[in-house]
mmCIF file of C-alpha atoms and ligand atoms in Angstrom:
data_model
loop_
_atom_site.group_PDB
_atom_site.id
_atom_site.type_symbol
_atom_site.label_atom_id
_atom_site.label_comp_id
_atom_site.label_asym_id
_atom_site.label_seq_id
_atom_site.Cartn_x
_atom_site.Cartn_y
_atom_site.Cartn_z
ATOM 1 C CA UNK Q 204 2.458 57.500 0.645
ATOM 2 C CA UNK Q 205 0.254 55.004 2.735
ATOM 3 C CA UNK Q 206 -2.689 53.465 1.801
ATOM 4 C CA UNK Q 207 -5.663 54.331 4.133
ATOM 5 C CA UNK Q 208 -5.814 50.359 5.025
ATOM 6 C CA UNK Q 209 -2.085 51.032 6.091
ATOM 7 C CA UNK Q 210 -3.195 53.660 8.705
ATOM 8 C CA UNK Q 211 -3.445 52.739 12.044
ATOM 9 C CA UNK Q 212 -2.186 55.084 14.357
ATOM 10 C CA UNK Q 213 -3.280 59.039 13.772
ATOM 11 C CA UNK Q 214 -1.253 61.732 15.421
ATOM 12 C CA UNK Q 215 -2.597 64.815 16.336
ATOM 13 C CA UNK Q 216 -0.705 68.295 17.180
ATOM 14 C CA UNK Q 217 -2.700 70.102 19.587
ATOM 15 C CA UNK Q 218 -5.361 69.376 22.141
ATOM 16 C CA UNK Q 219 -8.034 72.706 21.895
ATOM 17 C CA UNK Q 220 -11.095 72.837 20.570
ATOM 18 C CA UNK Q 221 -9.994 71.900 17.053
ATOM 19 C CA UNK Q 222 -7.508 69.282 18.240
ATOM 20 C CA UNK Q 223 -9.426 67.124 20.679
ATOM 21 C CA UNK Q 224 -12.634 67.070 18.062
ATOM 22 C CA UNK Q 225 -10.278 65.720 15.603
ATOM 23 C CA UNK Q 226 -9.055 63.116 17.933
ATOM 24 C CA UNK Q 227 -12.365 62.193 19.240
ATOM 25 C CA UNK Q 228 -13.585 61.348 15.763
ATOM 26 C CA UNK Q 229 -10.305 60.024 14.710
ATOM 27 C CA UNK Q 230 -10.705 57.362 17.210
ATOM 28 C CA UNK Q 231 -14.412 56.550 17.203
ATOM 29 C CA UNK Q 232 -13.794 55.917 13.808
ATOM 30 C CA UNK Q 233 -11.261 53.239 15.097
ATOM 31 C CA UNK Q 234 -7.488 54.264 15.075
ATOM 32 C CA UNK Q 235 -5.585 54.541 17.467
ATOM 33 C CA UNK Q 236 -4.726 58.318 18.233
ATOM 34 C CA UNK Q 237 -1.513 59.742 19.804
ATOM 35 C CA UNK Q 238 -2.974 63.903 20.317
ATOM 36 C CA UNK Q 239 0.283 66.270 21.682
ATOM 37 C CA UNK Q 240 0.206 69.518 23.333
ATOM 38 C CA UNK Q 241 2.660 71.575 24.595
ATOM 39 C CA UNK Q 242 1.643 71.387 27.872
ATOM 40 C CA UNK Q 243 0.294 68.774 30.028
ATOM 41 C CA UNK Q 244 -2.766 70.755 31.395
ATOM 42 C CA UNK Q 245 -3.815 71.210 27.631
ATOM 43 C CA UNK Q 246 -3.625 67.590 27.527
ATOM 44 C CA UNK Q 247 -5.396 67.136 29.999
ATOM 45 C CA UNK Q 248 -8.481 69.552 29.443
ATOM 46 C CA UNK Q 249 -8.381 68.071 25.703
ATOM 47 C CA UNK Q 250 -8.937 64.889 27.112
ATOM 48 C CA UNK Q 251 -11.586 66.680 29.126
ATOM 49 C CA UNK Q 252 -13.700 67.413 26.361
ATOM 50 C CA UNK Q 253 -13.031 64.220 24.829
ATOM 51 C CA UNK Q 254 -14.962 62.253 28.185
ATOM 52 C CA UNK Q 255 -18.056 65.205 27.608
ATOM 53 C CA UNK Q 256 -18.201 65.170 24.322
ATOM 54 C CA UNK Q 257 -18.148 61.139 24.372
ATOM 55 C CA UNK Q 258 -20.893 60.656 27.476
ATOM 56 C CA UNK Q 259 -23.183 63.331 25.260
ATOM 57 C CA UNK Q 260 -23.201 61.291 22.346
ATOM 58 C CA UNK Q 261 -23.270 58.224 23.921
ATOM 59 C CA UNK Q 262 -26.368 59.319 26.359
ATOM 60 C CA UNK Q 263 -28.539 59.652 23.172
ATOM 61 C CA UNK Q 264 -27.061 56.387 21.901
ATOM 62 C CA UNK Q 265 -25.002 57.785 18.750
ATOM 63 C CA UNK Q 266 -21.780 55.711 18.950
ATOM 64 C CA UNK Q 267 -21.792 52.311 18.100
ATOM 65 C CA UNK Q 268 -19.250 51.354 21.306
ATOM 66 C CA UNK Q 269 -18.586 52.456 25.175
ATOM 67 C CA UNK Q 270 -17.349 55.615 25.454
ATOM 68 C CA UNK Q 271 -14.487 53.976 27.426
ATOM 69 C CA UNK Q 272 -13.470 52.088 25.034
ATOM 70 C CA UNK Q 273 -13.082 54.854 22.190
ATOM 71 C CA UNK Q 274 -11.228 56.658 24.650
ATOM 72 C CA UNK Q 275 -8.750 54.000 25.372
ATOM 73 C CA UNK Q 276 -7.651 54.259 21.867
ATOM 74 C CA UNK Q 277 -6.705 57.941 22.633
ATOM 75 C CA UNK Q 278 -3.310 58.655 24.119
ATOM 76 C CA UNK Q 279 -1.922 61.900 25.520
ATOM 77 C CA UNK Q 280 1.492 63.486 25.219
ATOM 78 C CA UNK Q 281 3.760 66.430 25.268
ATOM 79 C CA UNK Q 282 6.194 65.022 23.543
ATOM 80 C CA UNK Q 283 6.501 65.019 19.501
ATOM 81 C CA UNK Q 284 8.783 62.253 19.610
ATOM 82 C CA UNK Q 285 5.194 60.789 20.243
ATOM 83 C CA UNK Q 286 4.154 60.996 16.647
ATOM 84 C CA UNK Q 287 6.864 58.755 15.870
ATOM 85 C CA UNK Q 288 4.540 55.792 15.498
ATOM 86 C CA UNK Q 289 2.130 58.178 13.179
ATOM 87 C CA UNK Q 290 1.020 56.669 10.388
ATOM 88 C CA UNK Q 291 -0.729 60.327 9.294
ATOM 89 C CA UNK Q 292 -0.745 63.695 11.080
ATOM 90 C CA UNK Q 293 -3.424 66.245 11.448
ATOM 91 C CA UNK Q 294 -2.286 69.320 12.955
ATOM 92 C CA UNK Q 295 -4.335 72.346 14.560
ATOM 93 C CA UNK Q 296 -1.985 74.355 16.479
ATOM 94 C CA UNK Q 297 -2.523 78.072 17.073
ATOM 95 C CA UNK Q 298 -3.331 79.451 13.761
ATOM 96 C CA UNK Q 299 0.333 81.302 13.283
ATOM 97 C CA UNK Q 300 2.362 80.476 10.365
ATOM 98 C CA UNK Q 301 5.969 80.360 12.133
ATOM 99 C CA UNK Q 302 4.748 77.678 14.922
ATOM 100 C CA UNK Q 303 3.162 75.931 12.117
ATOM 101 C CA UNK Q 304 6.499 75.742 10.038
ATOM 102 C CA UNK Q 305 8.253 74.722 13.164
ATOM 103 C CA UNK Q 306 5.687 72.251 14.137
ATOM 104 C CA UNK Q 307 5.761 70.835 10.072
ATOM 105 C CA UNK Q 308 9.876 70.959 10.209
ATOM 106 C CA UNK Q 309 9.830 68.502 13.465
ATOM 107 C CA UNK Q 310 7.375 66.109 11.892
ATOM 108 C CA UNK Q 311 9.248 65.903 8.612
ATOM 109 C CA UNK Q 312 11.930 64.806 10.950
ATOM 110 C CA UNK Q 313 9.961 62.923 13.573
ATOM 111 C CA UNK Q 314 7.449 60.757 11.005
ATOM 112 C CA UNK Q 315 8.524 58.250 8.393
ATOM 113 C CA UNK Q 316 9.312 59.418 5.243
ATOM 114 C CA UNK Q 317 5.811 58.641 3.611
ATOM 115 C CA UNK Q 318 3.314 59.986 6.061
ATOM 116 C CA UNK Q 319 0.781 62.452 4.925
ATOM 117 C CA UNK Q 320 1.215 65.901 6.821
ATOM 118 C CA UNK Q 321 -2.449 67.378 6.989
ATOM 119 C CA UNK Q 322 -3.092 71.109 8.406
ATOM 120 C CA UNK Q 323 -6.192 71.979 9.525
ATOM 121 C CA UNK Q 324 -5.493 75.187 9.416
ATOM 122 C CA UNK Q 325 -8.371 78.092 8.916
ATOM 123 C CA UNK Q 326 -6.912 80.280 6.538
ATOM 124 C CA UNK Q 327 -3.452 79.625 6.419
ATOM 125 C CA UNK Q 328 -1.426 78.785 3.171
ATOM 126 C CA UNK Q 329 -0.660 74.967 3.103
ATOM 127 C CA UNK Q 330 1.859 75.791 0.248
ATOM 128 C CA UNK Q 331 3.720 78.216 2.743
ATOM 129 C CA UNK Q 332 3.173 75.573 5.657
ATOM 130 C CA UNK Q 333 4.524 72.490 3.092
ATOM 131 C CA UNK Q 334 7.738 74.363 2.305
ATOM 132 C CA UNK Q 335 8.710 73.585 5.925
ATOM 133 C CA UNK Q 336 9.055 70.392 4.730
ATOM 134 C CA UNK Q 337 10.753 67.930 2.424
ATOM 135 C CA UNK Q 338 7.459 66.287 1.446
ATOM 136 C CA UNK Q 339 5.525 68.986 0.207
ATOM 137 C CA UNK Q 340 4.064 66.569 -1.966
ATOM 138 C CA UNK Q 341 2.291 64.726 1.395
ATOM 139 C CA UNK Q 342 1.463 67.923 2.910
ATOM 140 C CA UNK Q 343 -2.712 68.861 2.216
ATOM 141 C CA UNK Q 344 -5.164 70.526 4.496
ATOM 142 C CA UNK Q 345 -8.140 69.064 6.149
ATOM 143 C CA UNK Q 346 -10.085 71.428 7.747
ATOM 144 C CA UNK Q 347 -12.705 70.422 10.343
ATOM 145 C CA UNK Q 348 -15.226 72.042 11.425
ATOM 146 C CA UNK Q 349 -16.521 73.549 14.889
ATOM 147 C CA UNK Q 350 -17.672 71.180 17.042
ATOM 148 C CA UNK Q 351 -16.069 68.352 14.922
ATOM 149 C CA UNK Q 352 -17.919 65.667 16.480
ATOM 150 C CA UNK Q 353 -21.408 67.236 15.144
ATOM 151 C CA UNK Q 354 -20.337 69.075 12.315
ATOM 152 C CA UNK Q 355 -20.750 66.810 9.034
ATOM 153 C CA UNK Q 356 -18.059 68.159 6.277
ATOM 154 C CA UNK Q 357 -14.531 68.935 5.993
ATOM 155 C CA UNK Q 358 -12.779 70.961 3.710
ATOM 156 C CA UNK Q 359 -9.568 69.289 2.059
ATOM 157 C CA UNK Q 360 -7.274 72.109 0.575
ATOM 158 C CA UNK Q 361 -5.054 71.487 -2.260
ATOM 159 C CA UNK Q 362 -1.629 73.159 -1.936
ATOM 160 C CA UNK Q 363 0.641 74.137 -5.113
ATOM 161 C CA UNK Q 364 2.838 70.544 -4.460
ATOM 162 C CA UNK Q 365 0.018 68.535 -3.414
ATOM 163 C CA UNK Q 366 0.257 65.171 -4.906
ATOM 164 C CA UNK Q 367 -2.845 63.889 -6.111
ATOM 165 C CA UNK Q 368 -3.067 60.975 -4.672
ATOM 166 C CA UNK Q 369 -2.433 62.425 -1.511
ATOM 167 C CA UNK Q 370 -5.905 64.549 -2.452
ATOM 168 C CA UNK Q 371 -7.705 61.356 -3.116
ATOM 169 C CA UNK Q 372 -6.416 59.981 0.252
ATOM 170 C CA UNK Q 373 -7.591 62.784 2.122
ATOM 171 C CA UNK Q 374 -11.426 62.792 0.799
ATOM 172 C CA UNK Q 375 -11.248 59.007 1.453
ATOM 173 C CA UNK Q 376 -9.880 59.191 5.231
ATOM 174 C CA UNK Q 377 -12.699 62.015 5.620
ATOM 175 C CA UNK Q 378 -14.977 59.956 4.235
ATOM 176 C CA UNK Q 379 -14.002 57.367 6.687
ATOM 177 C CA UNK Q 380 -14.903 59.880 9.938
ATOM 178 C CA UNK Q 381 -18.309 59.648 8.803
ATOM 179 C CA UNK Q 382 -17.379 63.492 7.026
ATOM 180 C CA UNK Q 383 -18.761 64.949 3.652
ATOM 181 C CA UNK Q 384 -16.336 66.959 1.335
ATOM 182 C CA UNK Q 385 -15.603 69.371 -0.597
ATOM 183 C CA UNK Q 386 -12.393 70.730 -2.233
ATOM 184 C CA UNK Q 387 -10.373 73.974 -2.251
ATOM 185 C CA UNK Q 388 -7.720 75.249 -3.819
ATOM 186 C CA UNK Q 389 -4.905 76.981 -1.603
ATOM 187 C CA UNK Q 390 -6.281 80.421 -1.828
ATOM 188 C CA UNK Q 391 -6.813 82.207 1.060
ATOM 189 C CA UNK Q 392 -9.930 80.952 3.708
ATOM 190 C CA UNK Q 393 -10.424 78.439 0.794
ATOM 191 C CA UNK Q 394 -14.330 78.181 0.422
ATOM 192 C CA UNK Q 395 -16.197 78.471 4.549
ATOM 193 C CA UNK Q 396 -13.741 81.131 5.696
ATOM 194 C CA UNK Q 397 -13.251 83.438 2.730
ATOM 195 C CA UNK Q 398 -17.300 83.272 2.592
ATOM 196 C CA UNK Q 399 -17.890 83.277 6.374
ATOM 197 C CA UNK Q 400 -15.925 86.021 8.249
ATOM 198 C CA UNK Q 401 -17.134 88.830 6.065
ATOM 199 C CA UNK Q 402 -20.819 87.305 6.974
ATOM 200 C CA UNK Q 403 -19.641 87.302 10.616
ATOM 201 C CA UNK Q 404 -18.031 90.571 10.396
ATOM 202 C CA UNK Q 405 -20.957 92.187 8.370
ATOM 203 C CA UNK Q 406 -23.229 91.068 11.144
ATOM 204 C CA UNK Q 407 -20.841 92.853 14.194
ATOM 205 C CA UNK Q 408 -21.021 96.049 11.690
ATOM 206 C CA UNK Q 409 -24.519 96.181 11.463
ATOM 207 C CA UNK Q 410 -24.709 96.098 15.115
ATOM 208 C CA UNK Q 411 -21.885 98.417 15.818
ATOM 209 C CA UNK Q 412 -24.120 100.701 13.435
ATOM 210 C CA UNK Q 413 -27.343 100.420 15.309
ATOM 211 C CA UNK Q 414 -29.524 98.039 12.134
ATOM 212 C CA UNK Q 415 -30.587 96.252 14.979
ATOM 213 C CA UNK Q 416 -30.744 94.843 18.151
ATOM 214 C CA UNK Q 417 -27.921 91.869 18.292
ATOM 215 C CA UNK Q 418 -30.563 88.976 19.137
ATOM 216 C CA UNK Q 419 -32.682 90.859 16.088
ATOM 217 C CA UNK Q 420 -29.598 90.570 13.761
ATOM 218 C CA UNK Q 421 -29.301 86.933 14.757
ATOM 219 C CA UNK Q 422 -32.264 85.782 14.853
ATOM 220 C CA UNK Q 423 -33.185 87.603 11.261
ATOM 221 C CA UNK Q 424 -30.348 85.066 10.303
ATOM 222 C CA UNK Q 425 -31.672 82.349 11.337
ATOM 223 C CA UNK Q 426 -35.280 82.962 10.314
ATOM 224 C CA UNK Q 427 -34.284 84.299 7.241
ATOM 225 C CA UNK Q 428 -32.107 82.181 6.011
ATOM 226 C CA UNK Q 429 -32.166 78.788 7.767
ATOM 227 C CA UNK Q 430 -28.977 78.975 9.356
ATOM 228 C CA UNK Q 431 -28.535 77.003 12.597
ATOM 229 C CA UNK Q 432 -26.314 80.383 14.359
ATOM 230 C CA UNK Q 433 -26.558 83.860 13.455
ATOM 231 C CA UNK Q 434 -23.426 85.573 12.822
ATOM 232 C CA UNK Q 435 -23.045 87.285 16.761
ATOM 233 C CA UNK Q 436 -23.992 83.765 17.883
ATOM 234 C CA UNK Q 437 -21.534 82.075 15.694
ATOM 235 C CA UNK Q 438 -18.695 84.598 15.817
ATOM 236 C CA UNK Q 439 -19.165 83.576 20.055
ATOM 237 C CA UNK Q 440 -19.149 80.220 19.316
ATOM 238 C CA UNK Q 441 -16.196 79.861 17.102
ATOM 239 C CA UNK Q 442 -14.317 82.200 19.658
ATOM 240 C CA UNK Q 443 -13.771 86.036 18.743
ATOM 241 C CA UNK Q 444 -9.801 85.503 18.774
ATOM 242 C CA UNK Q 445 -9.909 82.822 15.874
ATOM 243 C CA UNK Q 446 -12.403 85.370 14.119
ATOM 244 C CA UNK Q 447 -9.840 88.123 14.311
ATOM 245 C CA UNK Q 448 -7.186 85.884 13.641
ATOM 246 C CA UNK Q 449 -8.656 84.406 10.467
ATOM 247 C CA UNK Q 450 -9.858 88.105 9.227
ATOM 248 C CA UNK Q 451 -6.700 89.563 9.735
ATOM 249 C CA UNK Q 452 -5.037 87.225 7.380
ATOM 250 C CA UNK Q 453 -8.059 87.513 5.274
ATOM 251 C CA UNK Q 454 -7.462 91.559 5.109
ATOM 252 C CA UNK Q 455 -3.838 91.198 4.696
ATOM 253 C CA UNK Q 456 -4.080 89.251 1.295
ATOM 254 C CA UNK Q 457 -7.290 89.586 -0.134
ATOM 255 C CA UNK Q 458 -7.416 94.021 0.991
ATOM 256 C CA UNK Q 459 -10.100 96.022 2.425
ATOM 257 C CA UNK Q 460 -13.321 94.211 2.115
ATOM 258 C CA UNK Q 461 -12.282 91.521 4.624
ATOM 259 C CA UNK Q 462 -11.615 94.155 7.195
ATOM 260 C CA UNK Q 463 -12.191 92.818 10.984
ATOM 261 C CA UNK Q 464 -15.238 94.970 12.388
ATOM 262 C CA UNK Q 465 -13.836 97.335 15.101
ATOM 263 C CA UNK Q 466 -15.880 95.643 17.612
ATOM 264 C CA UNK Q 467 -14.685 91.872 17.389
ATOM 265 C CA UNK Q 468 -11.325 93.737 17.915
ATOM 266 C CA UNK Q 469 -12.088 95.443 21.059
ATOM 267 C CA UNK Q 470 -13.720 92.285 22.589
ATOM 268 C CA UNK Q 471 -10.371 90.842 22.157
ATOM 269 C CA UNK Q 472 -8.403 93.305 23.948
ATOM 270 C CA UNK Q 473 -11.056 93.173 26.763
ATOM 271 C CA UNK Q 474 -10.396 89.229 26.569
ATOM 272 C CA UNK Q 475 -13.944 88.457 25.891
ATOM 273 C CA UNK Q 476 -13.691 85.328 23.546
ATOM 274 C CA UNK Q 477 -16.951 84.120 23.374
ATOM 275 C CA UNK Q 478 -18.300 81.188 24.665
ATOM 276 C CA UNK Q 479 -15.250 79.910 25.954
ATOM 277 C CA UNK Q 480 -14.417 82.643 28.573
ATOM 278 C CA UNK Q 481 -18.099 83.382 29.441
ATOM 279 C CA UNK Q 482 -18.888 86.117 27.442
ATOM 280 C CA UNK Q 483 -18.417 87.310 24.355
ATOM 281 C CA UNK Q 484 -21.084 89.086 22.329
ATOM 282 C CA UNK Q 485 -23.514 87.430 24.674
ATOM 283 C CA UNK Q 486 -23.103 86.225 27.925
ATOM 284 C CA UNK Q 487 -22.560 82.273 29.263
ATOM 285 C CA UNK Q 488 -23.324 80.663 32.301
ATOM 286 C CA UNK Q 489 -21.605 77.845 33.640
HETATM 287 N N1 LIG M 190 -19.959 66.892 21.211
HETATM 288 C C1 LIG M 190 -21.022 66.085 21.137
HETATM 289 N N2 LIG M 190 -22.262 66.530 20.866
HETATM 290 C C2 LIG M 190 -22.418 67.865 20.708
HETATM 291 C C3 LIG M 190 -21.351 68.769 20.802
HETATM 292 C C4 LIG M 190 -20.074 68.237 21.064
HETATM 293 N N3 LIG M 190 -18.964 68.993 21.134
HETATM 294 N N4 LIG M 190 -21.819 70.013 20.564
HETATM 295 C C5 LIG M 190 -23.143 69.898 20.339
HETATM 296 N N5 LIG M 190 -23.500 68.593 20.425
HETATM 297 C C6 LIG M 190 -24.817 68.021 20.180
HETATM 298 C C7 LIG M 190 -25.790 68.258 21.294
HETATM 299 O O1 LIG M 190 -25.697 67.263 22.296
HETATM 300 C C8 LIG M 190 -27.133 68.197 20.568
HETATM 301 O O2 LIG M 190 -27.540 66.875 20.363
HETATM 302 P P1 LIG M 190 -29.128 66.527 20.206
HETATM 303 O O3 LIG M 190 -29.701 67.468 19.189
HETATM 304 O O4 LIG M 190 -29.148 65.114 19.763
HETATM 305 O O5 LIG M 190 -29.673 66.746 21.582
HETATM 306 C C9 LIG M 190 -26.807 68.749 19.220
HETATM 307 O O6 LIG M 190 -25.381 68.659 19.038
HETATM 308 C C10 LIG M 190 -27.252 70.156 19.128
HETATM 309 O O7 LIG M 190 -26.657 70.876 20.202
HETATM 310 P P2 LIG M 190 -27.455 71.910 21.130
HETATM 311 O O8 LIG M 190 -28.872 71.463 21.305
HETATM 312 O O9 LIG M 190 -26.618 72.166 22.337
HETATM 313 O O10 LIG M 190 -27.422 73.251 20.357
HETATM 314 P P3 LIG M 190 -27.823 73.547 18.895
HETATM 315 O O11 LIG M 190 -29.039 72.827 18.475
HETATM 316 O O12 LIG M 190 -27.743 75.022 18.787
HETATM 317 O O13 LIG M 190 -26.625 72.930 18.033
HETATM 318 C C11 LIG M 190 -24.612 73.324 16.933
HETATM 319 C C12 LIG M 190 -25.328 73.291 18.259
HETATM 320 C C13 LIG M 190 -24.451 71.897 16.385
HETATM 321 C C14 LIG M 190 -23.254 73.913 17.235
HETATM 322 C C15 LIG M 190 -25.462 74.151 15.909
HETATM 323 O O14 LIG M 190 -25.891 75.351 16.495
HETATM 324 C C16 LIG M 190 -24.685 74.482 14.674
HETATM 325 O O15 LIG M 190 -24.570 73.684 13.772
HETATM 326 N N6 LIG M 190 -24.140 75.729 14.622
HETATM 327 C C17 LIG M 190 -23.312 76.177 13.518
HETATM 328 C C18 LIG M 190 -21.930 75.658 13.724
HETATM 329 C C19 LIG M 190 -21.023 76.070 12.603
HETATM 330 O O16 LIG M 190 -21.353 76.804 11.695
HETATM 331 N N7 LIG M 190 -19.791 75.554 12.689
HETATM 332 C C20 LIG M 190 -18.762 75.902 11.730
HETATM 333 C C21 LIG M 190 -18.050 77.102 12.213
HETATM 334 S S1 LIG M 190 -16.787 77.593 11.092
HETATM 335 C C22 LIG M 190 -15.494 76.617 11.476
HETATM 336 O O17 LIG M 190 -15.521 75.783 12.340
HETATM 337 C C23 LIG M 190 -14.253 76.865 10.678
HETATM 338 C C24 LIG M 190 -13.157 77.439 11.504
HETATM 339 O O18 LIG M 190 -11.989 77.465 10.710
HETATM 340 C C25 LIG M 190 -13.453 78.826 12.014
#
């Protein structure tokens, strides 16, 4: 395994939300960054958010260089072979467990043998995403949070055949993003998800049920409990399709009380994401 002084180059797989924050943080932080999509309009608008996301923080003077110059450090591609040069991976594909596999069989292949593998996925199991691999030993999740350029802590998930040192690595390359931890074991939606989609999906319920108004549930949230989003507000913001997604494999292995509300579903079908198409529980102007 590399040191984290031996890191230089970070690759990342996949250029959405999750992706480009990674990135973007990866490379203020200094490496440089080699982020891969599968196609090069994903690149592009990951690259996209990158520039906004940069000229934000840098209008209220929170990075320490030009924005230009962080983003020179940040290369696009469509090609794994990319990740060649990796001297770690973070990946945050779409949260299914046979592109994940695939995606974890090619960088076994692609990487040198003693670069760390990290997931970040939501809910996923890192042991079943490791045994893609030959190096399940190097394979551990990091899970970011949403918007990763704001949010202050990351997760790190322990699978079965994590090594420990590979743990220890991962809290320190957090660390060195400017990220709090915490640790997980490899149990389903670790500690946020397992504790947050039931909130979120509680929240749709009790509006689906008529408690109250949905700017009354939120806002109860917030005033109530000091939360920066209430659970309609948040379930827009992290996008209604990752909710599902994550509370589907929630309900499949933990049973019936992590049941997606009926209403997150149906938004779904009707394509309503959330923020990201426009509307979602609430609606979004441009
Ligand atoms: N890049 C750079 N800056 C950003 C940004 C981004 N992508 N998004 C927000 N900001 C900045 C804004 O510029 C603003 O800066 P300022 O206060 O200095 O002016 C600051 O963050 C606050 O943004 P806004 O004023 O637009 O809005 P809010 O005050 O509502 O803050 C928020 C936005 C930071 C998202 C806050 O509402 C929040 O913390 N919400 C909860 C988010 C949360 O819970 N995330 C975790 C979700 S769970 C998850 O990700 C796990 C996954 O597996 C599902």
């Amino acid at each position: 395994m590399r040191e984290l002084s031996d890191i230089d180059v970070v690759g990342v797989v996949g250029a959405g939300t999750m992706g480009n924050g990674i990135a973007q943080v990866a490379a203020t932080a200094g490496y440089e960054v080699v982020m891969r999509d599968i196609e090069r309009e994903y690149v592009e608008r990951g690259l996209g958010s990158i520039d906004d996301s940069l000229d934000r923080l840098a209008s209220k003077g929170a990075l320490d260089e030009d924005p230009g110059a962080i983003r020179d450090r940040i290369a696009g591609t469509t090609d794994l072979d990319d990740l060649a040069t990796a001297d770690l991976v973070v990946e945050a594909a779409v949260e299914e467990m046979d592109v994940k596999r695939d995606v974890f069989a090619d960088l076994d292949d692609v990487t040198d043998d003693d670069v760390v593998l990290a997931t970040n996925t939501s809910t996923l199991s890192i042991t079943t995403i490791a045994s893609a691999t030959d190096r399940a030993s190097d394979v551990i999740g990091l899970h970011f949070m949403n918007p990763v350029p704001v949010m202050d802590g990351v997760e790190v998930v322990v699978g079965e055949r994590t090594a420990d040192p590979v743990v220890e690595f991962a809290h320190a390359f957090a660390a060195d993003l400017g990220k709090e931890t915490w640790e997980a074991d490899d149990k389903p939606g670790f500690v946020t998800n397992r504790i947050l989609m039931p909130w979120i999906n509680e929240g749709v319920r009790a509006f689906d049920e008529g408690v109250a108004d949905k700017a009354d549930i939120d806002r109860g949230m917030k005033l109530g409990t000091n939360v920066p989003m209430g659970p309609l507000e948040l379930a827009d913001h992290i996008g209604l399709d990752v909710v599902l997604d994550a509370s589907e494999t929630l309900h499949a292995e933990l049973g019936d009380r992590y049941k997606p509300a009926y209403l997150v579903k149906r938004k779904v079908e009707a394509g309503d994401l959330g923020k990201k198409t426009g509307r979602g529980f609430y609606e979004y102007g441009e």
